[in-house]
Coordinates of C-alpha atoms and ligand atoms in Angstrom, one line a residue:
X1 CA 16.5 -37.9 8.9
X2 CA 19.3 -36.0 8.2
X3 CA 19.3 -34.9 12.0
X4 CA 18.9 -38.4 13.4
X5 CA 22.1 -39.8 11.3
X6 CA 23.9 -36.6 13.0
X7 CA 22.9 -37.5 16.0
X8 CA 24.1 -41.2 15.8
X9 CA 27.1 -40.5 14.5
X10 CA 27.7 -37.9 17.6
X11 CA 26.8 -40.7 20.2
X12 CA 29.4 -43.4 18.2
X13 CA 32.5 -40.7 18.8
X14 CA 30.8 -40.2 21.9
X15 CA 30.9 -43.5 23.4
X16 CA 34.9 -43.4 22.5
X17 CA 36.7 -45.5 20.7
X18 CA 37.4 -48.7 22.7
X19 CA 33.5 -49.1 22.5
X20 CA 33.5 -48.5 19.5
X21 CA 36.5 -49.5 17.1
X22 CA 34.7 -52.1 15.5
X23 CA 31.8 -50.5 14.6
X24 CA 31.8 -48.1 11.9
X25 CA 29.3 -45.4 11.4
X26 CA 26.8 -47.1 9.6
X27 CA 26.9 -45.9 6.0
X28 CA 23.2 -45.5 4.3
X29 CA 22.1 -48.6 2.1
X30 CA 23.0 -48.4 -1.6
X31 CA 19.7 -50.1 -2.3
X32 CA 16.2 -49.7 -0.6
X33 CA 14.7 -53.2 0.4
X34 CA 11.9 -53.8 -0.5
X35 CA 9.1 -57.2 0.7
X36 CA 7.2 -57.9 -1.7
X37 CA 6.2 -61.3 -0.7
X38 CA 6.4 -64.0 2.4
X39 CA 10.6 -64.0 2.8
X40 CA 10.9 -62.4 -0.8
X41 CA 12.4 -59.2 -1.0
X42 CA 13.7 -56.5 -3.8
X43 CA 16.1 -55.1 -3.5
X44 CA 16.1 -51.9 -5.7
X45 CA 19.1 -49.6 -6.6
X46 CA 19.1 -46.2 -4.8
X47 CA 19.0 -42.2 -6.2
X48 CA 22.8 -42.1 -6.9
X49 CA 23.0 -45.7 -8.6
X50 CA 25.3 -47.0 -6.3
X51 CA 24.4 -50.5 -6.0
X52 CA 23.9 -50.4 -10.3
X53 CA 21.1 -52.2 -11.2
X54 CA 18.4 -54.0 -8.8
X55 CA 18.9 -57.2 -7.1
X56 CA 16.6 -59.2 -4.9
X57 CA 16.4 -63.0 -2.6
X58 CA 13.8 -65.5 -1.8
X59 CA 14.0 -66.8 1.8
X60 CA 12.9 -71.0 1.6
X61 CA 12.6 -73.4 4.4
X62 CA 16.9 -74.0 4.7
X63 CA 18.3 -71.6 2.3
X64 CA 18.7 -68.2 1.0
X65 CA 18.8 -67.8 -3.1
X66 CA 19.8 -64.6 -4.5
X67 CA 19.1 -62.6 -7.7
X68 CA 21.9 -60.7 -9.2
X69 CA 24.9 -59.5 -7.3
X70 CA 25.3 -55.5 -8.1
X71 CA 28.1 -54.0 -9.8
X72 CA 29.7 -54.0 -7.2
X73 CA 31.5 -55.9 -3.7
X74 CA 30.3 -52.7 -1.3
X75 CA 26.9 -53.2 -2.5
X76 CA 26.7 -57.0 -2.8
X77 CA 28.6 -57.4 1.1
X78 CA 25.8 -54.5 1.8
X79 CA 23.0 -57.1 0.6
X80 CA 24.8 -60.0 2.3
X81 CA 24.4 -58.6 5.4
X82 CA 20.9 -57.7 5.1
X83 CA 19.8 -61.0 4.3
X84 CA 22.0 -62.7 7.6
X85 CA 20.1 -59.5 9.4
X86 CA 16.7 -61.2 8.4
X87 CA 18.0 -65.2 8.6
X88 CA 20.1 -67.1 10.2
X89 CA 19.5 -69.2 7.5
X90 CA 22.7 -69.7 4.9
X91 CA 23.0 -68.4 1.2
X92 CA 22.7 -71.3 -0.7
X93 CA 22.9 -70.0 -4.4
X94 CA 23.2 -66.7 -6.2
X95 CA 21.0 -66.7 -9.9
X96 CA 22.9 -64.1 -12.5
X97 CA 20.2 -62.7 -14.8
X98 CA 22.4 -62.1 -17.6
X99 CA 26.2 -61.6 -17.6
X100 CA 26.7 -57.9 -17.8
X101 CA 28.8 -56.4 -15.0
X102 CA 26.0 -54.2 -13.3
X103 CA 24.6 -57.7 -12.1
X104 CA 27.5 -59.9 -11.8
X105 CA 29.9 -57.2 -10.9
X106 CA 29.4 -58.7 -6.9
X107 CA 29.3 -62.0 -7.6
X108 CA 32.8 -62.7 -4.9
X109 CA 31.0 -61.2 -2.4
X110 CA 27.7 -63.9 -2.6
X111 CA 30.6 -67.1 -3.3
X112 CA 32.5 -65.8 -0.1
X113 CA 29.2 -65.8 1.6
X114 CA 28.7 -69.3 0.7
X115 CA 26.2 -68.9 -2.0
X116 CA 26.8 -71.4 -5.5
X117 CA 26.9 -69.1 -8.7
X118 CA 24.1 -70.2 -11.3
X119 CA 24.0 -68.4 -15.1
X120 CA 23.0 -69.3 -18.4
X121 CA 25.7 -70.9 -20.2
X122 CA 26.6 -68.4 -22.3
X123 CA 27.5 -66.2 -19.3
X124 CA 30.7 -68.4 -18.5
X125 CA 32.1 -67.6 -21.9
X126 CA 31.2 -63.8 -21.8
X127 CA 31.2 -62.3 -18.2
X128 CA 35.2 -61.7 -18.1
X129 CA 35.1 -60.8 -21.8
X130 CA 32.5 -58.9 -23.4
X131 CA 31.7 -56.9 -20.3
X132 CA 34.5 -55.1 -21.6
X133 CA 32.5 -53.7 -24.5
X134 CA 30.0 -53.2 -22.8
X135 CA 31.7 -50.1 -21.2
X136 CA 33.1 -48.7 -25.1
X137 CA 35.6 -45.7 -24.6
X138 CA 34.5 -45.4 -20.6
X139 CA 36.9 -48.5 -19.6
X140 CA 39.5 -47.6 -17.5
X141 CA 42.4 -50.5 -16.4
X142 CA 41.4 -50.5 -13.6
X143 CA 38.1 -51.7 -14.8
X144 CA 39.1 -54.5 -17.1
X145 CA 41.0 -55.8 -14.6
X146 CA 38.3 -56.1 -12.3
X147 CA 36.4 -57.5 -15.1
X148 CA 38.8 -60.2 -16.4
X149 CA 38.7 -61.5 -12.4
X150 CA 35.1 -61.8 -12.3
X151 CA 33.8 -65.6 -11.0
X152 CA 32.5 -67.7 -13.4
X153 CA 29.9 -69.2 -12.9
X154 CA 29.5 -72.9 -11.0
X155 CA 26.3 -74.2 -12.5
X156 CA 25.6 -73.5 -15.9
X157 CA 22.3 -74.4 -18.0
X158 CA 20.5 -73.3 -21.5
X159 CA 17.5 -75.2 -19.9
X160 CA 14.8 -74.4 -17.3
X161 CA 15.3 -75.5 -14.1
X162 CA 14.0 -75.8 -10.5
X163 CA 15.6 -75.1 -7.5
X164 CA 14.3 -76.4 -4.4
X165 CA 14.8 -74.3 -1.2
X166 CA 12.6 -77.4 1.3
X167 CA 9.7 -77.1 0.0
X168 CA 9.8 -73.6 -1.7
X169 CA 9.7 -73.8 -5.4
X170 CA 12.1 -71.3 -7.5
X171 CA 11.9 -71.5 -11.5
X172 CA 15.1 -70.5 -13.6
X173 CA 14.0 -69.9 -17.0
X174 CA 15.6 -69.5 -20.0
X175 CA 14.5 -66.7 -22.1
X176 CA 15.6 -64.4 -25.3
X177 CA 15.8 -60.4 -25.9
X178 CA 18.6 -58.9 -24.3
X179 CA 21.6 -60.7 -24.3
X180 CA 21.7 -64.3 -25.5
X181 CA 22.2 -65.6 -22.1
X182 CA 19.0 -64.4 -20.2
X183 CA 17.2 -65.9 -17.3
X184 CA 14.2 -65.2 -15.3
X185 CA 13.3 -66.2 -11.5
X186 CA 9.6 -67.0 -10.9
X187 CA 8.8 -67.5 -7.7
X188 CA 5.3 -68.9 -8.2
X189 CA 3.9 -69.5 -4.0
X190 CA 4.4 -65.2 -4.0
X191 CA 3.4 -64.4 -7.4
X192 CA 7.0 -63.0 -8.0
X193 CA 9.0 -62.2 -11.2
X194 CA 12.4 -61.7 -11.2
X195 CA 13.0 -60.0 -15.1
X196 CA 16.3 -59.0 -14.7
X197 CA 16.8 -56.6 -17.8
X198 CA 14.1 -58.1 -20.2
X199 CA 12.1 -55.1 -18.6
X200 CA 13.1 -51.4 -17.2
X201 CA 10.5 -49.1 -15.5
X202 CA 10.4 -46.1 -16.4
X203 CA 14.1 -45.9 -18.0
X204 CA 14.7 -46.7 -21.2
X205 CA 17.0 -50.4 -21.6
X206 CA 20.2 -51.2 -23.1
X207 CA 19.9 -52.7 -26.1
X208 CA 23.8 -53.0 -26.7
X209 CA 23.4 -56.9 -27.2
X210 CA 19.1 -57.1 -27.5
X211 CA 17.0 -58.4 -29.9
X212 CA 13.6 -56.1 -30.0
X213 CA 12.3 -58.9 -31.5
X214 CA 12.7 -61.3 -29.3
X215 CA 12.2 -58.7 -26.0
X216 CA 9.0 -58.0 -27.2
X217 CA 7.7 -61.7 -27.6
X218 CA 9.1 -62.3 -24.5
X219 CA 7.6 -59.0 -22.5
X220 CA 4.4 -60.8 -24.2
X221 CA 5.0 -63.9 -22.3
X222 CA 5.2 -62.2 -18.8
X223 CA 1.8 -60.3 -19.4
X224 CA 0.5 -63.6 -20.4
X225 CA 1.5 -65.4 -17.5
X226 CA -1.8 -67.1 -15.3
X227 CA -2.9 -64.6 -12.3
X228 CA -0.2 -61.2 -14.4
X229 CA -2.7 -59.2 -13.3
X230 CA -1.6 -59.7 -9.4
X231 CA 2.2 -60.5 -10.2
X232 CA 5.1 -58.5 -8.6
X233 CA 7.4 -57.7 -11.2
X234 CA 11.2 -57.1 -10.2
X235 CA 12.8 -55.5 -13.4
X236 CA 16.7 -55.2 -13.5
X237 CA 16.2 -51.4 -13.2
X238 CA 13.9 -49.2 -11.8
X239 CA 11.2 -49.3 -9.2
X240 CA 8.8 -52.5 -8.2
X241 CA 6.6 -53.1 -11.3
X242 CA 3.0 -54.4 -12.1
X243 CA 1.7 -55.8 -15.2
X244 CA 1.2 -52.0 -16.2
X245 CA 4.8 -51.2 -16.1
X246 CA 5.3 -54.9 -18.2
X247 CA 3.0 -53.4 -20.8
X248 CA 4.1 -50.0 -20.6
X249 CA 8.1 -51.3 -21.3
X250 CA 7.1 -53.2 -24.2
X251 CA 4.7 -50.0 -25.9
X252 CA 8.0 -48.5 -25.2
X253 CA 9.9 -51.2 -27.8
X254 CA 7.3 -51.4 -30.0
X255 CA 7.7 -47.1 -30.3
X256 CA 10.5 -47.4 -30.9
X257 CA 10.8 -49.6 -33.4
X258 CA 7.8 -48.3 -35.2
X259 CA 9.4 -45.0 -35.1
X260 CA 12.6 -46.1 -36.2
X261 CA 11.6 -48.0 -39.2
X262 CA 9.5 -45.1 -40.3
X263 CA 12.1 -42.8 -40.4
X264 CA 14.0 -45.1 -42.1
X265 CA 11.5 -45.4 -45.0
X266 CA 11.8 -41.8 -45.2
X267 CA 15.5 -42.5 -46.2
X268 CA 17.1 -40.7 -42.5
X269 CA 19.6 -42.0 -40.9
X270 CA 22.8 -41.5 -38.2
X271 CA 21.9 -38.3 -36.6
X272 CA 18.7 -36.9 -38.5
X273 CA 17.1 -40.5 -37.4
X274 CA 18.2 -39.8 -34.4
X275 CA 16.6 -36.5 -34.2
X276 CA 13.7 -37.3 -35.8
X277 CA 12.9 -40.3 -33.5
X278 CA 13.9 -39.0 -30.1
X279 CA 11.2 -35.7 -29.6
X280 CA 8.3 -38.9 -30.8
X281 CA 9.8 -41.0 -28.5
X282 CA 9.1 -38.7 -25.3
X283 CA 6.0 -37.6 -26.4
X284 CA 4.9 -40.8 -26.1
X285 CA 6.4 -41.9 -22.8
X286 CA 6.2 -38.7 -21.0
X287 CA 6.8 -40.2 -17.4
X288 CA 10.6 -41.6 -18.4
X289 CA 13.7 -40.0 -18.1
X290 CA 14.9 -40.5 -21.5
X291 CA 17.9 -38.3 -22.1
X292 CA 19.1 -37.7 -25.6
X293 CA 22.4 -39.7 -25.4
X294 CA 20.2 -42.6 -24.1
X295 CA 17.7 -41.7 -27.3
X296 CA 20.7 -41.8 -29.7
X297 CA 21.8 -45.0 -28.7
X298 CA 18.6 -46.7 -28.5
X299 CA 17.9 -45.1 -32.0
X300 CA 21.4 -46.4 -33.2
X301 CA 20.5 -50.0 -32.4
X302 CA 17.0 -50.5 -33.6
X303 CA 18.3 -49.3 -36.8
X304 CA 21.0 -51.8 -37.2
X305 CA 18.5 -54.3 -36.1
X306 CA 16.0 -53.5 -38.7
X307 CA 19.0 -53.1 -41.1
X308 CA 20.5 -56.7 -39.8
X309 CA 23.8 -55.5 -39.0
X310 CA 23.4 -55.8 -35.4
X311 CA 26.1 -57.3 -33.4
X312 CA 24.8 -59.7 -30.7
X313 CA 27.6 -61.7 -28.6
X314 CA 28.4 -64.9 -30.0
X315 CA 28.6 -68.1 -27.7
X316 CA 31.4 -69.9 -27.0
X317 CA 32.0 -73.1 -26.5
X318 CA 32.3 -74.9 -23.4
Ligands
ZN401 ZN1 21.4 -54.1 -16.2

């Protein structure tokens, strides 16, 4: 592999550079695509998290609609031109999960490609503010200012809706758990779920701005849905899922708040909760990579949910 790339790269300076000056040497994807259906591909984020979170597009009969954008332009351009590699046909819209920056962070690079920006309402009123929580002490200006420049969003609904690419049905829904503003993209002729961040594989989720309660009803929902069992579940992070890794996410909530709660009956809190909970917490889910700062945090928010001093974002109006 390693070889081949060397070799490539030896025959580009080879070939000199009036051959050549346009064409760079082509850098490795900072996704893996994956098909998981007739002209519906994942699009999931590689080793070194470069791309951020997963994204993903359905291919219809005269238009391309994307999931998610990245955190980033590199890896939104990178998923740009993989889609115009597979289709000449154009990027009609771009579907934002949720507004946190690891999924809207490339949204220019989709509108510059032509594609319509659609969110849940509450995105327009959060994407250029609250992402700069979301980052705590680990801002730098440089950040925010990308932040504060981010698109809004074109076409805003707290409703389900269909998009129509010809023919090819593609359901925006509305859901609750993990920021206020969530939606999911069904793609029901492939038996495809887009989850964005309502579920992780294998990783455990940010619940900076989450309801357990709510994820958990809605995790519920998914399993529920008719023909789960043969579903392709895209989360917002992590590998391809089945209704396995559905159920397994949710167990993984439920832990935790069971833990939680029972530690706090035992009157711990802060860091003893935190160390009480976390060792439980792996036993139980020995296949993650749960780290302890991810442990702590997770920890720190089930308990100010169960205490109800948990600070969700609050929408705006229009
Ligand atoms: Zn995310």
């Amino acid at each position: 592999m390693m070889m081949r790339s060397l070799v490539a790269f030896a025959t580009l300076i080879a070939l000199g550079a009036s051959a050549t000056a346009q064409v760079p040497p082509s850098a490795p994807l900072p996704f893996v695509l994956k098909q998981i259906g007739p002209g519906v591909y994942a699009a999931i984020d590689g080793p070194d998290h470069k791309a951020g979170s997963n994204a993903g597009f359905v291919i219809g009969d005269d238009g391309v609609l994307v999931v998610d954008a990245f955190f980033n332009l590199d890896a939104a351009r990178a998923l740009v031109a993989q889609i115009h590699r597979l289709t000449p046909k154009p990027i009609r819209y771009v579907v934002n999960t949720h507004y946190h920056a690891d999924h809207t962070g490339g949204d220019q690079a989709l509108r510059d490609a032509g594609a319509i920006i659609i969110a849940h309402r509450n995105v327009r009123g959060w994407v250029r503010t609250n992402n700069i929580n979301l980052f705590g002490d680990r801002i730098t200006p440089e950040l925010k200012a990308t932040i504060q420049a981010l698109p809004l969003p074109d076409l805003t609904t707290d409703k389900d809706l269909v998009v129509w690419l010809g023919s090819r049905k593609v359901m925006v829904r509305t859901v609750l758990g993990h920021t206020g503003g969530d939606l999911t993209i069904y793609v029901p002729d492939a038996g495809v779920l887009f989850t964005g961040d309502m579920l992780w594989r294998k990783i455990p989720p940010n619940l900076i701005d989450g309801s357990v309660r709510e994820w958990t009803a809605t995790d519920a929902d998914f399993v529920a849905m008719p023909d789960a069992v043969h579903m392709v579940f895209v989360p917002g992070h992590g590998d391809v899922a089945g209704i396995k890794d559905v159920e397994d996410f949710r167990a993984y909530l439920l832990d935790l708040r069971r833990l939680v709660s029972e530690g706090r009956k035992s009157g711990l809190k802060d860091e003893a909760l935190a160390q009480a909970v976390t060792p439980k917490l792996k036993a139980l889910h020995p296949d993650w990579a749960i780290s302890d700062r991810a442990a702590a945090a997770e920890v720190r928010y089930m308990d100010q949910e169960l205490a109800g001093t948990k600070k969700r974002p609050v929408p705006a109006a229009d």
